[in-house]
Structures are given as structure tokens and as C-alpha cells.
Short mmCIF file of C-alpha atoms and ligand atoms in Angstrom, two decimals:
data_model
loop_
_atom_site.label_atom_id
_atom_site.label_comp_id
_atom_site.label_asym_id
_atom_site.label_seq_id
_atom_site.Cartn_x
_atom_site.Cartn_y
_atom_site.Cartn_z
CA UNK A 1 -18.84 3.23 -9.15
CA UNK A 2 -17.32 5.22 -11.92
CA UNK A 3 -16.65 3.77 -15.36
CA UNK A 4 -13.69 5.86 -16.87
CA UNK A 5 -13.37 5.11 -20.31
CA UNK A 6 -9.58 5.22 -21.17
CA UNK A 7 -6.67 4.21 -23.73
CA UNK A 8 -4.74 7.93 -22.52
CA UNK A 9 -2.30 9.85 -20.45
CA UNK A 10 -4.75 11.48 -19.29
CA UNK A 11 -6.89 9.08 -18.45
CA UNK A 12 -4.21 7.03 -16.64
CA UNK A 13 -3.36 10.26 -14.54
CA UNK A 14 -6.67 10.38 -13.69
CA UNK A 15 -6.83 6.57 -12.27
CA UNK A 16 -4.06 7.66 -10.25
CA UNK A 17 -5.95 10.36 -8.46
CA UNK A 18 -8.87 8.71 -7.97
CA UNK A 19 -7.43 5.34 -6.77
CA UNK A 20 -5.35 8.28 -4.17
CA UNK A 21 -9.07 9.83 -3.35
CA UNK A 22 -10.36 6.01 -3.00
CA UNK A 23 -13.08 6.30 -5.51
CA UNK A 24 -14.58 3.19 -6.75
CA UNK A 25 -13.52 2.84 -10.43
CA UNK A 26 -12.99 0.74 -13.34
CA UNK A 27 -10.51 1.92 -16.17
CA UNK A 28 -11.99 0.23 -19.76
CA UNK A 29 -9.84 -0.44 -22.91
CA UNK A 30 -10.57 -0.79 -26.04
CA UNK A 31 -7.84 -3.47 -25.86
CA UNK A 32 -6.19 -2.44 -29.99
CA UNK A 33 -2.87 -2.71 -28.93
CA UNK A 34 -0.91 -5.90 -27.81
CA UNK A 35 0.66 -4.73 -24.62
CA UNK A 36 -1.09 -1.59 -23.62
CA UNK A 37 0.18 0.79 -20.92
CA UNK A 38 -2.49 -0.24 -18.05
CA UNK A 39 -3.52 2.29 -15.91
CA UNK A 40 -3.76 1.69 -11.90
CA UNK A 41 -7.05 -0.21 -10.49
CA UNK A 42 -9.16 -2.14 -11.50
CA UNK A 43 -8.97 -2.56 -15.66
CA UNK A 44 -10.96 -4.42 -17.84
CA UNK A 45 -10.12 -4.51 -21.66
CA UNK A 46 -12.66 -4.70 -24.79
CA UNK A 47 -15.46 -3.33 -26.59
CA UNK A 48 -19.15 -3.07 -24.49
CA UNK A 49 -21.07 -4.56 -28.02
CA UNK A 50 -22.21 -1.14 -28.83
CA UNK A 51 -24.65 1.29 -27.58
CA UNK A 52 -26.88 -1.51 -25.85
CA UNK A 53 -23.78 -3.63 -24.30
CA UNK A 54 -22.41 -0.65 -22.95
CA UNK A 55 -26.29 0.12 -21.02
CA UNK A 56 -26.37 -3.25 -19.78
CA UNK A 57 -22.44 -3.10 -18.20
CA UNK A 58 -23.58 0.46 -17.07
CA UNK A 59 -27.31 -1.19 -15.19
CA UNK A 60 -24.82 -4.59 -13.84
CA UNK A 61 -21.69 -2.61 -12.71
CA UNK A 62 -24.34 -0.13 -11.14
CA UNK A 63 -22.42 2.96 -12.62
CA UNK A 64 -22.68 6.05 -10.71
CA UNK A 65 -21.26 8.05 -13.92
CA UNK A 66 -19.21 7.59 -16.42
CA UNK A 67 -15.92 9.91 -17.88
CA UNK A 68 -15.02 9.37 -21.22
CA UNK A 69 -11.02 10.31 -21.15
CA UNK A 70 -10.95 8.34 -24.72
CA UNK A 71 -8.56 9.49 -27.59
CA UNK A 72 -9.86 12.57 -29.18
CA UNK A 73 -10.33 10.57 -32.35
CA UNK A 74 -11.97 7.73 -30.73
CA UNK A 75 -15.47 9.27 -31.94
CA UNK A 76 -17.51 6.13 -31.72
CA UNK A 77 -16.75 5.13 -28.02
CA UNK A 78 -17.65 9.16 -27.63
CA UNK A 79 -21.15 8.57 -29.25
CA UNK A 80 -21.76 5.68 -28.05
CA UNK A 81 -21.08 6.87 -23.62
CA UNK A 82 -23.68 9.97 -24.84
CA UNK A 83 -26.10 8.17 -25.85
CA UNK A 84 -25.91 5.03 -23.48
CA UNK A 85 -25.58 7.80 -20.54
CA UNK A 86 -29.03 9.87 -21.99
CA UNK A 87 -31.12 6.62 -22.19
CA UNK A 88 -30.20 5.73 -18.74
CA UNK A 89 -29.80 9.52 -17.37
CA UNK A 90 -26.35 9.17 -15.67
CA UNK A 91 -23.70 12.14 -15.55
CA UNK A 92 -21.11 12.43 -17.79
CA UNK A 93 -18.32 13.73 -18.49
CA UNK A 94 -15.76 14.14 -21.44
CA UNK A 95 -11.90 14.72 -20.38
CA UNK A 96 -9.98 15.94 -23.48
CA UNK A 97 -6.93 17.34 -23.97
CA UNK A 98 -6.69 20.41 -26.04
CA UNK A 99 -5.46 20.09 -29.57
CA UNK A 100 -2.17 21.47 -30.76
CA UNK A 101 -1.41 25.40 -31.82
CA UNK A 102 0.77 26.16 -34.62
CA UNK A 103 4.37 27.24 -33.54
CA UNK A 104 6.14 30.02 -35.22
CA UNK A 105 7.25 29.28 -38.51
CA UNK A 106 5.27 26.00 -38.97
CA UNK A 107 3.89 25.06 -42.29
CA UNK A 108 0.74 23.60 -41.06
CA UNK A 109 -2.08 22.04 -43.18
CA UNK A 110 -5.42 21.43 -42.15
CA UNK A 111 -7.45 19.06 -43.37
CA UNK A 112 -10.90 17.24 -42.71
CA UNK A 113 -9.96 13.74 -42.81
CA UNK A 114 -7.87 11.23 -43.51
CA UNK A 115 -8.12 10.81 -47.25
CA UNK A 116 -7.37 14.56 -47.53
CA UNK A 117 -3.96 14.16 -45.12
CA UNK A 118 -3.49 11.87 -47.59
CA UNK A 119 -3.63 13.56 -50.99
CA UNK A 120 -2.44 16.86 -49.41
CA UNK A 121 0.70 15.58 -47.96
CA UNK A 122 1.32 13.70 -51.36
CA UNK A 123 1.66 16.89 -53.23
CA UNK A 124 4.19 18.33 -50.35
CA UNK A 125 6.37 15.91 -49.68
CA UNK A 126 8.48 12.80 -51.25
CA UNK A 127 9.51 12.15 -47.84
CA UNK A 128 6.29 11.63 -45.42
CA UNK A 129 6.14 10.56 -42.14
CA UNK A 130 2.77 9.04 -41.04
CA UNK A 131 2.05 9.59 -37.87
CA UNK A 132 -1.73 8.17 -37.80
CA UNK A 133 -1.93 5.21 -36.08
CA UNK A 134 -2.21 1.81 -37.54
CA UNK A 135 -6.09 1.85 -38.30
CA UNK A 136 -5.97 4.49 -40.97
CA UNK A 137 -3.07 3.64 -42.78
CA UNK A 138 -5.31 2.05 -45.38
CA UNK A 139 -6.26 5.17 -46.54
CA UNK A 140 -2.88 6.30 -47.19
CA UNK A 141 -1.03 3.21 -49.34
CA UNK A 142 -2.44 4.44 -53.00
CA UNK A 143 -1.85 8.14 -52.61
CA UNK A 144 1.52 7.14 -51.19
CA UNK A 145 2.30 4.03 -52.89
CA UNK A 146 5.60 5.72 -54.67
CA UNK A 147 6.78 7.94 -51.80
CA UNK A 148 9.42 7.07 -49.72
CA UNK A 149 6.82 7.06 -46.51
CA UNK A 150 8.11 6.83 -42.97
CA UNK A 151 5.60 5.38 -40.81
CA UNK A 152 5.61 4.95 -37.24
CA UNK A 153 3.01 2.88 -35.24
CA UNK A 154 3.04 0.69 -32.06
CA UNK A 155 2.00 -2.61 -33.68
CA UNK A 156 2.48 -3.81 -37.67
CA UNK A 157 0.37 -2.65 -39.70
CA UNK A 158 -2.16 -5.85 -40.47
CA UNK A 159 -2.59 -5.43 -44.67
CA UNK A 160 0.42 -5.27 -46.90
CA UNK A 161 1.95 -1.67 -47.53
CA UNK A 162 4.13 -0.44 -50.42
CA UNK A 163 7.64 -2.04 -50.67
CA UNK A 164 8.70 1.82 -50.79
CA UNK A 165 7.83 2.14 -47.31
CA UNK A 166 9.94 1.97 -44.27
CA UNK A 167 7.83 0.52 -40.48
CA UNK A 168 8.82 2.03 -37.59
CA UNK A 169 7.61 -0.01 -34.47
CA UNK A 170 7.44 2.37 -31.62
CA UNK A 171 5.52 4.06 -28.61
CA UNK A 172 5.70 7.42 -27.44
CA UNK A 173 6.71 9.82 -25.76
CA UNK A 174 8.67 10.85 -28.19
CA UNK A 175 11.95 13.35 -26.91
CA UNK A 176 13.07 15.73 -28.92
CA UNK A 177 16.31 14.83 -29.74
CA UNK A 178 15.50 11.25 -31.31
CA UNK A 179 13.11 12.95 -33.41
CA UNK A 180 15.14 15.48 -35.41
CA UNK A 181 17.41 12.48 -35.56
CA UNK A 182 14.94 10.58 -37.10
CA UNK A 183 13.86 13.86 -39.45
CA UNK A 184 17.65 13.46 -40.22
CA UNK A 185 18.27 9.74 -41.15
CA UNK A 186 14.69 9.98 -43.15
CA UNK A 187 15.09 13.55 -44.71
CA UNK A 188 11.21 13.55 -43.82
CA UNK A 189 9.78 16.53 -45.70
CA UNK A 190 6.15 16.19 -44.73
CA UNK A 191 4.30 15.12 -41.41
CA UNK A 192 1.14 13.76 -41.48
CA UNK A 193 -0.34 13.93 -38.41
CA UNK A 194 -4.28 13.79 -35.82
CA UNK A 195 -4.81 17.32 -33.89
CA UNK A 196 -4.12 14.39 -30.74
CA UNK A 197 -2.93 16.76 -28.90
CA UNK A 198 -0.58 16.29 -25.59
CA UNK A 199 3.23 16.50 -24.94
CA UNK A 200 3.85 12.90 -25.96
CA UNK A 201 3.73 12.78 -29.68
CA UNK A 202 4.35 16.97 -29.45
CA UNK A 203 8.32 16.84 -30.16
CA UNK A 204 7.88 15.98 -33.83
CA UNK A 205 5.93 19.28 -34.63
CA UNK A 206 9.06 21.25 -33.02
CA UNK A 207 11.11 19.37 -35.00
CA UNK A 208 8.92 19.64 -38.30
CA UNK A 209 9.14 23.59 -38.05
CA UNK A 210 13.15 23.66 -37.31
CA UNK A 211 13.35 21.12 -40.24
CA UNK A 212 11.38 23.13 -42.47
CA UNK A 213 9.29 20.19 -42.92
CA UNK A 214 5.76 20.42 -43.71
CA UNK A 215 2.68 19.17 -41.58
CA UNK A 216 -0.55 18.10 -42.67
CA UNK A 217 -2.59 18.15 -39.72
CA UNK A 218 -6.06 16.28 -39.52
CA UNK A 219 -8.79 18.27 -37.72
CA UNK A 220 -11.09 17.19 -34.73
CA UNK A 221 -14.86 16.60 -35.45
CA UNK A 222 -16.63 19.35 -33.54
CA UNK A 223 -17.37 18.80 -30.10
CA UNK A 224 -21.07 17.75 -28.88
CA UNK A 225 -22.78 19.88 -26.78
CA UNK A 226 -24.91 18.69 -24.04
CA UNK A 227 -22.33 17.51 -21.21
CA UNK A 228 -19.52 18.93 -19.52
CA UNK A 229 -15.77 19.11 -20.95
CA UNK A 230 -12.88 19.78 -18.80
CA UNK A 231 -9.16 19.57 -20.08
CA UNK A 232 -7.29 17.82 -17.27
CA UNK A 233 -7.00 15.00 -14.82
CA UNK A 234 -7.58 17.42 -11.95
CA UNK A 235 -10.58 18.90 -13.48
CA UNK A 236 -12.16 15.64 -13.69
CA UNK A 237 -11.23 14.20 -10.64
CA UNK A 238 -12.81 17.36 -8.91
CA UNK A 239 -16.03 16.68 -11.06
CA UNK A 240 -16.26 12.70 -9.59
CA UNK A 241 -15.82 14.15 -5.79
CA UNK A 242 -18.95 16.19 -6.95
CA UNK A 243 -20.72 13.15 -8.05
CA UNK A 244 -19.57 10.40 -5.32
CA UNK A 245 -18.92 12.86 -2.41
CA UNK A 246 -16.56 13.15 0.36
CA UNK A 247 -14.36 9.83 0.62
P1 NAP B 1 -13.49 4.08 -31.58
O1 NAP B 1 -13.34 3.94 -33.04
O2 NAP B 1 -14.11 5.31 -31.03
O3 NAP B 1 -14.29 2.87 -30.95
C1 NAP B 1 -14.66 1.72 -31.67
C2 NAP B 1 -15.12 0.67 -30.68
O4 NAP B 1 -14.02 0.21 -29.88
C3 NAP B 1 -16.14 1.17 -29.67
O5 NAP B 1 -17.44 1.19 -30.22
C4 NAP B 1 -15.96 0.17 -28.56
O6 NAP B 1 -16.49 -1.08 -28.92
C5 NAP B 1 -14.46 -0.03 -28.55
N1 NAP B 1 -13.79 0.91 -27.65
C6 NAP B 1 -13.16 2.07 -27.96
N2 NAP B 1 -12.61 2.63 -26.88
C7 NAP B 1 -12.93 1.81 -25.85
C8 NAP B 1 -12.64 1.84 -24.46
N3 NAP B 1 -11.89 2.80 -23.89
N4 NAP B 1 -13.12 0.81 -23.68
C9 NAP B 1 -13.84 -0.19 -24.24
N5 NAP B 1 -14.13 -0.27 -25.55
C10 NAP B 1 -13.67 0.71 -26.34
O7 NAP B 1 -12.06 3.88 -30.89
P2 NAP B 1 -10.59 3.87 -31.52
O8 NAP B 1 -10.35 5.17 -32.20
O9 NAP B 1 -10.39 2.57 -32.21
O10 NAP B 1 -9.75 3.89 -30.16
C11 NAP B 1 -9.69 2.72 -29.36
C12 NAP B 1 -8.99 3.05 -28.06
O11 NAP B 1 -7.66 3.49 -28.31
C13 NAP B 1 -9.68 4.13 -27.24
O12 NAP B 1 -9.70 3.68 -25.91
C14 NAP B 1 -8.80 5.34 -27.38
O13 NAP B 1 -8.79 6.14 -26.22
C15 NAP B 1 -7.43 4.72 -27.67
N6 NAP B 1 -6.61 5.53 -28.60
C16 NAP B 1 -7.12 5.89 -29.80
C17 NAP B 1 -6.35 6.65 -30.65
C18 NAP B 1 -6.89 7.11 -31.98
O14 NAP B 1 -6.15 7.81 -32.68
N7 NAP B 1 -8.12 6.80 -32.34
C19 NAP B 1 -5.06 7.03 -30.27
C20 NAP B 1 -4.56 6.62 -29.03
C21 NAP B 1 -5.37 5.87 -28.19
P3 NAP B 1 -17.97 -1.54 -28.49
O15 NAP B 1 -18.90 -0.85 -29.44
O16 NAP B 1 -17.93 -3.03 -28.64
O17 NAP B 1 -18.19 -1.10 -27.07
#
């Protein structure tokens, strides 16, 4: 049985293939958003309790090996798979998408975190558009509290957020057409943005650099050694046929 860890395109593509390759799998969500797009198979949704809840579903489900196809900036299910998988010396794998080059002409920003995004893209812009998901928008209301912030997640944000603000409930992809319309309508003149990588939420950097818009971009933590990385669906699915053999 393999546990893939999930809450991705990617990881939903790879469902697909190994449901196709009849592989014995469970696809896990965190379970953050209301109505999340559920992959094929079997599913279930919420947190393990930690390190030592995840070892004990690992030891009942009988996991074979896990892949961790979580978002790039899901760090702590990342850390916790390691270190659950090392105790109990089953394979692993991490399937991650690669981040996001710079196009020609961008006006890119890198920064560390999210407190950073925020201060840098206050000095940029009056216009940002926060693209950083729901959970970190905390960290954004006092730098931001007198822009004119755009800010686009898939479910309301829980704690109040400056009356200045304007809530955009909505899930990618993103095409992009609707974006420089919504560039337009907003005269966004800063993106804030994760390195998530992908084609989904990609449209919105195109747009940023045709804009002349600028983009503060938050960088990935680096990666930890120790277990294999691949970068697609295929990749990993070829890595499981290694593991559970010839269906
Ligand atoms: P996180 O901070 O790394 O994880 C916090 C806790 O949430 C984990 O310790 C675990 O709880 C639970 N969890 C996270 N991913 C899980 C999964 N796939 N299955 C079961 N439990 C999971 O995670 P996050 O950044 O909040 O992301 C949550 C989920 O949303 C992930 O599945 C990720 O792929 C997806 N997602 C995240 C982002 C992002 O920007 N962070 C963007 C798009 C999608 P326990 O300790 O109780 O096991």
C-alpha cells in the first residue's frame, strides 16, 4: 500500500496513474479547504497527529512507502513523512514541481519569508495583489493596512482584514486573459507571490511583466537531502512500480 500525501496537481495526476497501473493507494489531505478538488481512489482527509500519528497510520495501513506530492510550502507535512519514514525505514519519496524562472523583463523580488514579501512589496506598490494563500495573510494586514490590497484566496480569510482591502474568492487555474483583466480593473502594481510553482497560478507572472507590475516572490526553504526527488507524476509513478512491482 502506498500512502501519497497530496493537496496538488500533481499529486492528483499521479492518483490517476496509479489507480490506471492498479497500485494500492490512499491519497491524504490535509483537509484546509471546504470543498477540495479530490483526487481519484481511495481519499482520506486530515492531519495524522504529528510525527507519532503519522507512524502509527503508517504500522496499521501497513504502508509499503510513502510519496510526499505535498505543496512545496507545506514544510511540516515534509518533515514530518522524513522523519516518520527514517524511524520506521520505509522508502520515500518527494514529488515537487520545480519553482518558477523569471521571464524577460520581470521585476522579480526575492525574499525569505513572508514578513519580508510583506514589507518589500509595501515599498513597491500601492496596488498589491496577494497571492499567498489564506494562512499567511496575517502577516501581511499591518504592513498593508493602508494599501489598496487585492487578495485572492479560495476560502475567507478567518480574522478581520483592513476595510482598504478588496477579497477575491477564487480557485485556480488561472487563464491568462482574466488575469490581465483583473491587473486592469485593480491597476495592481505589485504581486506578492510563493515560488509554488506549476502552470495553474503561472498566468499572473506573464501578466505582471506585460503590466510592468512588480513581483515579490517568496523563496523555497532548501531542499533535504537524504531521499529521492523527482519533478513529475510519471517520474513517481515509475519509482512506486520499483517499489510494488509488476501489477
Ligand atoms: P503544513 O503546514 O506542512 O502541515 C501542517 C499539518 O497539516 C501537518 O503537520 C499535518 O497535520 C497536516 N497536513 C498537511 N498536509 C497534509 C496531507 N496532505 N495529509 C494529511 N495531513 C496533512 O501544510 P500546509 O502548508 O497547511 O498545507 C496543507 C495542505 O494543503 C497540504 O496537503 C498541501 O499540499 C496543500 N497546499 C498547501 C499550499 C501552501 O501554500 N502551503 C498550497 C496549496 C496546497 P498532522 O501533524 O496532524 O499530521
Amino acid at each position: 500500500m502506498i500512502l501519497l500525501l497530496g493537496g496538488t496537481a500533481e499529486a492528483r495526476e499521479l492518483a490517476v496513474l496509479l489507480q490506471e497501473s492498479g497500485v494500492r493507494f490512499v491519497s491524504s489531505l490535509a483537509g484546509r479547504v471546504a470543498r477540495p478538488r479530490l483526487p481519484v481512489g481511495a481519499v482520506q482527509i486530515g492531519g495524522f497527529g504529528g510525527v507519532s500519528g503519522l507512524e502509527a497510520y503508517l504500522l496499521e495501513q501497513r504502508v509499503d512507502a510513502v510519496v510526499d506530492a505535498t505543496h512545496p510550502f507545506a514544510e511540516g507535512m515534509t518533515r514530518n513523512a522524513i522523519a516518520a519514514c527514517s524511524t520506521l525505514g520505509l522508502p520515500m519519496l518527494r514529488l515537487e514541481r520545480p519553482g518558477w524562472a523569471e521571464p524577460e523583463g520581470a521585476d522579480w523580488h526575492w525574499v525569505d519569508d513572508h514578513d519580508a514579501a510583506a514589507s518589500t512589496a509595501a515599498e513597491l506598490g500601492e496596488r498589491p495583489f496577494l497571492t499567498v494563500g489564506r494562512q499567511s495573510l496575517g502577516r501581511f494586514v499591518e504592513p498593508l493596512a493602508d494599501h489598496q490590497a487585492l487578495v485572492r484566496v479560495v476560502d475567507a480569510p478567518e480574522a478581520p482584514v483592513p476595510a482598504t482591502w478588496t477579497i477575491l474568492l477564487s480557485r485556480g487555474p488561472y487563464p491568462v486573459e482574466s488575469e490581465r483583466a483583473l491587473f486592469a480593473e485593480h491597476e495592481v502594481d505589485v504581486v506578492v507571490t510563493k515560488d509554488s510553482g506549476g502552470t495553474y497560478t503561472q498566468a499572473k507572472l506573464q501578466v505582471a511583466a506585460e503590466a510592468g507590475a512588480a513581483v515579490v516572490i517568496v523563496r523555497r526553504s532548501a531542499p533535504v537531502a537524504g531521499f529521492p526527488v523527482v519533478d513529475s507524476a510519471v517520474a513517481a509513478a515509475v519509482w512506486v512500480s520499483g517499489i510494488v512491482g509488476p501489477r
